[in-house]
CSV table of C-alpha atoms and ligand atoms in Angstrom, one decimal:
chain,number,residue,atom,x,y,z
A,1123,UNK,CA,0.1,0.0,-0.1
A,1124,UNK,CA,1.3,3.2,-0.8
A,1125,UNK,CA,-0.2,6.4,1.3
A,1126,UNK,CA,0.0,9.9,0.3
A,1127,UNK,CA,3.5,10.9,0.6
A,1128,UNK,CA,2.9,13.8,3.2
A,1129,UNK,CA,1.2,11.3,5.5
A,1130,UNK,CA,4.8,9.4,6.1
A,1131,UNK,CA,6.2,12.8,8.0
A,1132,UNK,CA,3.7,12.6,10.6
A,1133,UNK,CA,2.9,10.4,13.7
A,1134,UNK,CA,-0.7,9.2,14.6
A,1135,UNK,CA,-2.0,10.8,17.8
A,1136,UNK,CA,-0.1,8.8,20.7
A,1137,UNK,CA,-2.1,8.6,23.9
A,1138,UNK,CA,0.0,9.0,27.1
A,1139,UNK,CA,-0.1,6.1,29.7
A,1140,UNK,CA,-3.0,5.2,30.8
A,1141,UNK,CA,-3.5,6.2,34.6
A,1142,UNK,CA,-4.1,2.8,35.5
A,1143,UNK,CA,-0.6,1.7,33.7
A,1144,UNK,CA,1.4,4.6,35.6
A,1145,UNK,CA,-0.5,3.5,38.9
A,1146,UNK,CA,0.8,0.1,38.7
A,1147,UNK,CA,4.2,1.1,37.0
A,1148,UNK,CA,5.3,3.2,40.2
A,1149,UNK,CA,3.1,1.6,42.9
A,1150,UNK,CA,1.1,4.6,43.4
A,1151,UNK,CA,-2.6,4.5,45.1
A,1152,UNK,CA,-4.1,6.8,42.5
A,1153,UNK,CA,-3.4,9.2,39.9
A,1154,UNK,CA,-4.3,12.7,39.5
A,1155,UNK,CA,-4.6,13.6,35.8
A,1156,UNK,CA,-3.5,17.5,35.0
A,1157,UNK,CA,-2.5,16.6,31.7
A,1158,UNK,CA,-5.4,17.3,29.2
A,1159,UNK,CA,-7.4,20.3,30.5
A,1160,UNK,CA,-10.1,18.3,31.3
A,1161,UNK,CA,-12.9,19.8,34.2
A,1162,UNK,CA,-11.6,18.6,37.4
A,1163,UNK,CA,-15.0,19.0,38.7
A,1164,UNK,CA,-16.7,16.5,36.4
A,1165,UNK,CA,-20.1,17.9,34.9
A,1166,UNK,CA,-23.4,18.9,35.6
A,1167,UNK,CA,-25.7,16.0,37.1
A,1168,UNK,CA,-28.4,16.8,34.8
A,1169,UNK,CA,-26.3,15.0,32.1
A,1170,UNK,CA,-26.2,11.5,33.9
A,1171,UNK,CA,-30.0,11.8,34.3
A,1172,UNK,CA,-30.5,12.6,30.5
A,1173,UNK,CA,-28.2,9.7,29.0
A,1174,UNK,CA,-29.8,7.3,31.3
A,1175,UNK,CA,-33.0,7.9,29.7
A,1176,UNK,CA,-31.8,7.2,26.2
A,1177,UNK,CA,-34.4,4.8,24.9
A,1178,UNK,CA,-33.7,3.4,21.3
A,1179,UNK,CA,-30.1,2.3,20.4
A,1180,UNK,CA,-31.2,1.0,17.0
A,1181,UNK,CA,-31.6,4.5,15.2
A,1182,UNK,CA,-29.6,6.9,14.1
A,1183,UNK,CA,-29.0,10.3,15.6
A,1184,UNK,CA,-30.4,13.5,14.3
A,1185,UNK,CA,-27.9,14.3,11.5
A,1186,UNK,CA,-28.9,18.1,11.7
A,1187,UNK,CA,-28.7,18.1,15.7
A,1188,UNK,CA,-32.1,19.7,15.2
A,1189,UNK,CA,-32.5,20.1,19.3
A,1190,UNK,CA,-29.2,20.8,20.4
A,1191,UNK,CA,-29.2,23.4,17.6
A,1192,UNK,CA,-31.9,25.3,18.9
A,1193,UNK,CA,-30.3,25.2,22.2
A,1194,UNK,CA,-26.9,26.4,21.2
A,1195,UNK,CA,-28.4,29.0,19.1
A,1196,UNK,CA,-30.1,30.7,22.2
A,1197,UNK,CA,-27.3,29.9,24.5
A,1198,UNK,CA,-24.6,31.8,22.0
A,1199,UNK,CA,-27.4,34.2,20.8
A,1200,UNK,CA,-27.2,33.6,17.0
A,1201,UNK,CA,-29.3,32.2,14.3
A,1202,UNK,CA,-29.5,28.2,13.9
A,1203,UNK,CA,-28.1,28.5,10.3
A,1204,UNK,CA,-25.0,29.8,11.7
A,1205,UNK,CA,-24.0,26.5,13.6
A,1206,UNK,CA,-22.5,23.4,12.5
A,1207,UNK,CA,-21.6,20.5,15.0
A,1208,UNK,CA,-18.5,18.2,15.5
A,1209,UNK,CA,-17.2,15.4,17.1
A,1210,UNK,CA,-15.1,17.6,19.4
A,1211,UNK,CA,-13.3,20.6,18.0
A,1212,UNK,CA,-10.6,18.1,16.7
A,1213,UNK,CA,-13.1,17.1,13.9
A,1214,UNK,CA,-14.2,20.5,13.3
A,1215,UNK,CA,-10.5,21.3,12.4
A,1216,UNK,CA,-10.1,18.7,10.3
A,1217,UNK,CA,-13.7,19.4,8.3
A,1218,UNK,CA,-12.1,23.3,8.1
A,1219,UNK,CA,-8.9,21.8,6.6
A,1220,UNK,CA,-10.4,19.3,4.3
A,1221,UNK,CA,-12.7,22.0,3.3
A,1222,UNK,CA,-10.1,24.8,2.6
A,1223,UNK,CA,-6.7,23.6,2.0
A,1224,UNK,CA,-5.0,21.7,-1.0
A,1225,UNK,CA,-1.5,21.7,-2.7
A,1226,UNK,CA,-2.3,25.2,-4.1
A,1227,UNK,CA,-2.9,26.8,-1.0
A,1228,UNK,CA,-1.2,27.9,2.1
A,1229,UNK,CA,-2.2,28.5,5.9
A,1230,UNK,CA,-0.9,30.3,8.4
A,1231,UNK,CA,-0.8,29.4,12.1
A,1232,UNK,CA,1.4,29.6,15.1
A,1233,UNK,CA,4.4,27.5,16.0
A,1234,UNK,CA,3.7,27.6,19.6
A,1235,UNK,CA,-0.2,26.4,19.4
A,1236,UNK,CA,-2.2,23.6,19.1
A,1237,UNK,CA,-0.7,20.9,17.1
A,1238,UNK,CA,-3.8,19.7,15.2
A,1239,UNK,CA,-4.0,23.0,12.9
A,1240,UNK,CA,-0.4,21.9,11.4
A,1241,UNK,CA,-1.2,18.0,11.5
A,1242,UNK,CA,-4.5,18.4,9.3
A,1243,UNK,CA,-2.8,21.2,6.7
A,1244,UNK,CA,0.2,18.6,6.1
A,1245,UNK,CA,-2.5,15.8,5.3
A,1246,UNK,CA,-4.0,18.2,3.0
A,1247,UNK,CA,-0.4,19.1,1.6
A,1248,UNK,CA,-1.1,22.6,2.2
A,1249,UNK,CA,2.0,24.9,2.4
A,1250,UNK,CA,2.5,26.1,6.1
A,1251,UNK,CA,3.2,29.4,6.9
A,1252,UNK,CA,4.6,29.1,10.5
A,1253,UNK,CA,4.8,32.3,12.6
A,1254,UNK,CA,6.7,31.9,16.2
A,1255,UNK,CA,5.0,33.0,19.4
A,1256,UNK,CA,6.1,36.5,20.8
A,1257,UNK,CA,6.6,36.2,24.5
A,1258,UNK,CA,3.8,33.3,24.4
A,1259,UNK,CA,1.2,35.3,22.8
A,1260,UNK,CA,0.2,35.3,19.3
A,1261,UNK,CA,2.2,37.7,16.9
A,1262,UNK,CA,-0.8,38.9,14.8
A,1263,UNK,CA,1.2,41.4,12.8
A,1264,UNK,CA,3.9,39.2,11.4
A,1265,UNK,CA,0.8,36.6,10.7
A,1266,UNK,CA,-0.9,39.2,8.6
A,1267,UNK,CA,2.4,39.6,6.8
A,1268,UNK,CA,2.6,36.0,5.4
A,1269,UNK,CA,-0.7,36.3,3.8
A,1270,UNK,CA,-0.6,36.2,0.0
A,1271,UNK,CA,-3.5,35.5,-2.6
A,1272,UNK,CA,-2.9,31.8,-2.3
A,1273,UNK,CA,-3.6,32.1,1.7
A,1274,UNK,CA,-7.0,30.4,2.7
A,1275,UNK,CA,-7.0,30.0,6.1
A,1276,UNK,CA,-5.4,31.1,9.5
A,1277,UNK,CA,-5.9,29.8,12.7
A,1278,UNK,CA,-6.3,31.8,16.1
A,1279,UNK,CA,-6.1,29.7,19.2
A,1280,UNK,CA,-7.6,32.0,21.7
A,1281,UNK,CA,-7.2,31.7,24.6
A,1282,UNK,CA,-4.1,29.9,23.5
A,1283,UNK,CA,-2.7,26.2,24.2
A,1284,UNK,CA,-0.4,25.8,25.8
A,1285,UNK,CA,0.3,29.2,26.8
A,1286,UNK,CA,-3.3,30.4,28.4
A,1287,UNK,CA,-1.9,33.8,26.7
A,1288,UNK,CA,-4.6,36.0,24.9
A,1289,UNK,CA,-5.5,37.9,21.9
A,1290,UNK,CA,-6.8,41.2,23.1
A,1291,UNK,CA,-10.2,42.9,21.3
A,1292,UNK,CA,-8.0,45.6,19.9
A,1293,UNK,CA,-5.5,43.6,18.8
A,1294,UNK,CA,-8.5,41.5,17.1
A,1295,UNK,CA,-9.9,44.6,15.3
A,1296,UNK,CA,-6.8,45.8,14.0
A,1297,UNK,CA,-5.9,42.2,12.6
A,1298,UNK,CA,-9.4,41.6,10.8
A,1299,UNK,CA,-9.2,44.9,8.9
A,1300,UNK,CA,-5.8,44.0,7.2
A,1301,UNK,CA,-6.7,40.2,6.6
A,1302,UNK,CA,-7.9,39.8,2.9
A,1303,UNK,CA,-11.6,38.8,2.5
A,1304,UNK,CA,-10.7,35.3,0.7
A,1305,UNK,CA,-8.6,34.6,3.9
A,1306,UNK,CA,-10.8,32.5,6.6
A,1307,UNK,CA,-10.3,33.8,10.2
A,1308,UNK,CA,-10.7,30.6,12.4
A,1309,UNK,CA,-11.0,31.5,16.1
A,1310,UNK,CA,-10.6,28.2,18.1
A,1311,UNK,CA,-12.2,29.2,21.6
A,1312,UNK,CA,-12.0,26.1,23.4
A,1313,UNK,CA,-11.6,27.4,26.8
A,1314,UNK,CA,-14.0,30.5,26.3
A,1315,UNK,CA,-16.2,30.0,29.4
A,1316,UNK,CA,-13.0,30.5,31.3
A,1317,UNK,CA,-11.8,33.7,30.3
A,1318,UNK,CA,-12.2,36.5,32.9
A,1319,UNK,CA,-10.2,39.4,31.1
A,1320,UNK,CA,-12.3,42.5,30.1
A,1321,UNK,CA,-10.6,43.3,27.0
A,1322,UNK,CA,-11.3,39.6,25.8
A,1323,UNK,CA,-12.4,39.9,22.0
A,1324,UNK,CA,-16.8,39.5,22.0
A,1325,UNK,CA,-16.6,37.4,18.4
A,1326,UNK,CA,-20.0,36.7,17.9
A,1327,UNK,CA,-20.8,40.5,17.0
A,1328,UNK,CA,-17.8,40.2,14.7
A,1329,UNK,CA,-19.7,37.9,12.6
A,1330,UNK,CA,-22.0,40.4,11.2
A,1331,UNK,CA,-19.2,42.5,9.7
A,1332,UNK,CA,-17.0,39.6,8.6
A,1333,UNK,CA,-18.0,37.0,6.7
A,1334,UNK,CA,-14.5,35.3,6.7
A,1335,UNK,CA,-14.4,34.8,10.3
A,1336,UNK,CA,-15.5,31.6,12.2
A,1337,UNK,CA,-15.8,30.7,15.7
A,1338,UNK,CA,-15.0,27.3,17.2
A,1339,UNK,CA,-16.3,26.2,20.5
A,1340,UNK,CA,-16.5,22.9,22.5
A,1341,UNK,CA,-18.5,20.7,25.2
A,1342,UNK,CA,-15.1,19.4,26.5
A,1343,UNK,CA,-13.8,21.8,28.6
A,1344,UNK,CA,-15.7,24.1,30.8
A,1345,UNK,CA,-19.1,21.6,30.4
A,1346,UNK,CA,-16.8,18.5,31.2
A,1347,UNK,CA,-18.0,16.6,28.3
A,1348,UNK,CA,-14.7,15.6,26.7
A,1349,UNK,CA,-15.8,11.7,26.8
A,1350,UNK,CA,-18.7,12.6,24.3
A,1351,UNK,CA,-17.1,14.4,21.7
A,1352,UNK,CA,-18.9,17.4,20.9
A,1353,UNK,CA,-18.1,21.2,19.8
A,1354,UNK,CA,-19.7,23.9,17.2
A,1355,UNK,CA,-18.6,26.4,15.2
A,1356,UNK,CA,-20.6,29.7,14.5
A,1357,UNK,CA,-20.1,31.6,10.9
A,1358,UNK,CA,-21.8,33.0,8.1
A,1359,UNK,CA,-24.5,30.9,7.1
A,1360,UNK,CA,-23.5,30.5,3.4
A,1361,UNK,CA,-20.0,29.6,4.4
A,1362,UNK,CA,-21.4,27.0,7.2
A,1363,UNK,CA,-23.8,25.5,4.3
A,1364,UNK,CA,-20.5,24.8,2.4
A,1365,UNK,CA,-18.7,22.9,5.3
A,1366,UNK,CA,-21.9,20.9,6.0
A,1367,UNK,CA,-21.1,19.1,2.8
A,1368,UNK,CA,-17.5,17.8,4.2
A,1369,UNK,CA,-19.0,16.9,7.4
A,1370,UNK,CA,-19.8,13.2,8.2
A,1371,UNK,CA,-23.9,12.3,8.1
A,1372,UNK,CA,-24.2,11.2,11.2
A,1373,UNK,CA,-21.0,12.9,13.0
A,1374,UNK,CA,-22.3,13.3,16.3
A,1375,UNK,CA,-23.7,10.9,18.6
A,1376,UNK,CA,-27.1,10.5,20.0
A,1377,UNK,CA,-25.2,10.0,23.6
A,1378,UNK,CA,-23.2,13.2,22.8
A,1379,UNK,CA,-26.2,15.5,21.5
A,1380,UNK,CA,-28.3,14.3,24.6
A,1381,UNK,CA,-25.4,15.1,26.9
A,1382,UNK,CA,-24.7,18.6,25.5
A,1383,UNK,CA,-28.4,19.7,25.8
A,1384,UNK,CA,-28.6,18.6,29.3
A,1385,UNK,CA,-25.2,20.4,30.5
A,1386,UNK,CA,-26.9,24.0,28.4
A,1387,UNK,CA,-29.7,23.4,31.3
A,1388,UNK,CA,-26.9,24.0,34.1
A,1389,UNK,CA,-24.9,26.9,33.2
A,1390,UNK,CA,-24.6,27.3,36.9
A,1391,UNK,CA,-22.2,24.4,36.8
A,1392,UNK,CA,-19.8,25.8,34.4
A,1393,UNK,CA,-20.2,29.3,35.9
A,1394,UNK,CA,-19.1,27.8,39.3
A,1395,UNK,CA,-16.2,25.6,38.0
A,1396,UNK,CA,-14.7,28.5,36.0
A,1397,UNK,CA,-15.0,30.9,39.2
A,1398,UNK,CA,-13.1,28.2,41.1
A,1399,UNK,CA,-10.5,27.5,38.4
A,1400,UNK,CA,-9.7,31.4,38.5
A,1401,UNK,CA,-9.4,31.2,42.2
A,1402,UNK,CA,-6.9,28.3,42.0
A,1403,UNK,CA,-5.5,30.3,39.3
A,1404,UNK,CA,-4.3,32.9,41.5
A,1405,UNK,CA,-2.7,30.4,43.9
A,1406,UNK,CA,-0.4,29.0,41.2
A,1407,UNK,CA,0.7,32.5,40.7
A,1408,UNK,CA,1.7,33.0,44.3
A,1409,UNK,CA,3.3,29.5,44.1
A,1410,UNK,CA,5.4,30.6,41.0
A,1411,UNK,CA,6.4,34.0,42.1
A,1412,UNK,CA,7.5,32.8,45.2
A,1413,UNK,CA,9.6,30.1,43.8
A,1414,UNK,CA,11.0,32.3,40.6
A,1415,UNK,CA,9.2,29.5,38.5
A,1416,UNK,CA,8.2,31.4,35.1
A,1417,UNK,CA,4.5,31.6,33.9
A,1418,UNK,CA,2.3,33.0,31.9
A,1419,UNK,CA,-1.0,34.5,33.5
A,1420,UNK,CA,-4.0,32.5,32.1
A,1421,UNK,CA,-7.4,33.1,30.8
A,1422,UNK,CA,-7.7,28.9,30.3
A,1423,UNK,CA,-7.6,26.3,33.1
A,1424,UNK,CA,-4.4,25.5,32.7
A,1425,UNK,CA,-1.0,27.3,33.1
A,1426,UNK,CA,2.2,27.0,31.4
A,1427,UNK,CA,5.2,26.9,33.8
A,1428,UNK,CA,8.9,26.9,33.0
A,1429,UNK,CA,11.7,26.0,35.2
A,1430,UNK,CA,14.8,28.1,34.7
A,1431,UNK,CA,17.8,25.4,34.3
A,1432,UNK,CA,15.5,22.6,34.2
A,1433,UNK,CA,14.5,20.1,31.9
A,1434,UNK,CA,10.6,20.0,31.3
A,1435,UNK,CA,11.4,16.0,30.7
A,1436,UNK,CA,12.6,15.5,34.1
A,1437,UNK,CA,10.1,17.7,36.0
A,1438,UNK,CA,7.3,15.5,34.0
A,1439,UNK,CA,9.0,12.2,35.2
A,1440,UNK,CA,9.3,13.8,38.8
A,1441,UNK,CA,5.9,14.5,38.7
A,1442,UNK,CA,4.6,11.2,37.4
A,1443,UNK,CA,6.7,9.1,39.7
A,1444,UNK,CA,4.5,10.8,42.5
A,1445,UNK,CA,1.2,10.4,41.1
A,1446,UNK,CA,0.7,13.6,38.8
A,1447,UNK,CA,0.7,13.5,35.2
A,1448,UNK,CA,1.0,16.9,33.3
A,1449,UNK,CA,1.8,17.8,29.9
A,1450,UNK,CA,5.8,18.5,28.9
A,1451,UNK,CA,6.8,20.8,26.1
A,1452,UNK,CA,10.4,21.7,25.1
A,1453,UNK,CA,10.6,24.8,27.3
A,1454,UNK,CA,8.1,24.1,30.2
A,1455,UNK,CA,5.3,21.8,31.2
A,1456,UNK,CA,1.5,22.6,31.0
A,1457,UNK,CA,-0.5,22.0,34.2
A,1458,UNK,CA,-4.4,21.6,34.3
A,1459,UNK,CA,-5.7,23.5,37.0
A,1460,UNK,CA,-7.1,20.8,39.3
A,1461,UNK,CA,-9.4,20.8,42.4
A,1462,UNK,CA,-8.3,22.9,45.4
A,1463,UNK,CA,-6.8,19.5,46.9
A,1464,UNK,CA,-5.3,18.5,44.1
A,1465,UNK,CA,-3.2,21.8,43.3
A,1466,UNK,CA,-2.4,22.2,47.3
A,1467,UNK,CA,-0.6,18.7,46.8
A,1468,UNK,CA,1.1,19.4,43.6
A,1469,UNK,CA,2.2,22.7,45.2
A,1470,UNK,CA,4.1,20.5,48.1
A,1471,UNK,CA,5.7,17.9,45.4
A,1472,UNK,CA,6.9,20.9,43.1
A,1473,UNK,CA,8.0,22.8,46.4
A,1474,UNK,CA,10.3,19.9,47.6
A,1475,UNK,CA,11.8,19.5,43.7
A,1476,UNK,CA,12.7,23.2,43.9
A,1477,UNK,CA,14.3,23.1,47.2
A,1478,UNK,CA,16.1,19.7,46.6
A,1479,UNK,CA,17.4,20.9,43.8
A,1480,UNK,CA,18.6,24.5,43.9
B,478,PLP,C1,-8.8,20.6,23.8
B,478,PLP,C2,-9.1,21.6,22.7
B,478,PLP,C3,-9.4,21.1,21.5
B,478,PLP,C4,-10.1,19.8,21.1
B,478,PLP,O1,-11.4,20.0,21.8
B,478,PLP,P1,-12.0,18.7,21.4
B,478,PLP,O2,-13.8,19.4,21.4
B,478,PLP,O3,-12.5,17.8,22.6
B,478,PLP,O4,-12.0,18.2,20.2
B,478,PLP,C5,-9.2,21.9,20.4
B,478,PLP,N1,-8.5,23.5,20.6
B,478,PLP,C6,-8.1,23.7,21.6
B,478,PLP,C7,-7.2,24.8,21.7
B,478,PLP,C8,-8.2,22.6,22.9
B,478,PLP,O5,-7.3,22.6,23.9
């Protein structure tokens, strides 16, 4: 078999060791997973109730997700024809990439951001124009300078995974004014519900002014439904209609649609998760300042920390052996903000490491 040559440069997604494997290998009682930015408080109790009421397993889901569509349209404050649903935003990134990119086009993205933008562009055999982050933040000026008549798409992750930094409303306004109208500006707002900054852009009203804007949100993070795989994008109806052509007919399951509808009835759960997250983030900032650990202030439910003079793989391993999984990057680690108890224990472990090795 001979797959298309560009696939040979990619690796399949490699899941980390399961918590159970780590637990057994290191003889631990339990593992605290702070590696994938899941909601440490779980999800709304309404979800469990709703999915246990699903009766008929033999019928296909509603391919148009009519009920969920109605609820999301109300929640976001848009028309139903502005929405498309996907099996998590991972699939939305694939749908958008398939619809727009081929070997004759290019995509502008940031080197220090979510890896799936690049992965899907390679699969499409598009030219990739990568712009480095500047102080952990998107450099929109440099990204705009990379665009030409063959540019089809630009990815902006806001807040950014893994740094937690954000593009401000003024920065986005200036950017949208210079981006040519043939370039789709794809805003990945996976952590939208966690944001607290006053100058974080309100992108929904911008959709009326910019037909080349699309906004992506997910139920995987603050809503705590990562297991179900459900996300959505909001854009211009005519463009959404074109994306629908690429979408699989039944890409979101009955379970996922039911869970998301139930979760939308309990916004209190999301708000209390977000409030707890920002309280706990403050404790991370204090801890980092106290121990001279570099960090970026975060608008999400994770924090990026760099330990001067230490290798992030070594820190990753140190934490793993003590029952904490985090995500290592070349220049630091990304830690999901856990519950008060989990964070306190993590600080104790990290403190010992800092004191021992300094
Ligand atoms: C987690 C994440 C996603 C994927 O989320 P799913 O909806 O679970 O597929 C997309 N973008 C960013 C930036 C993320 O952090």
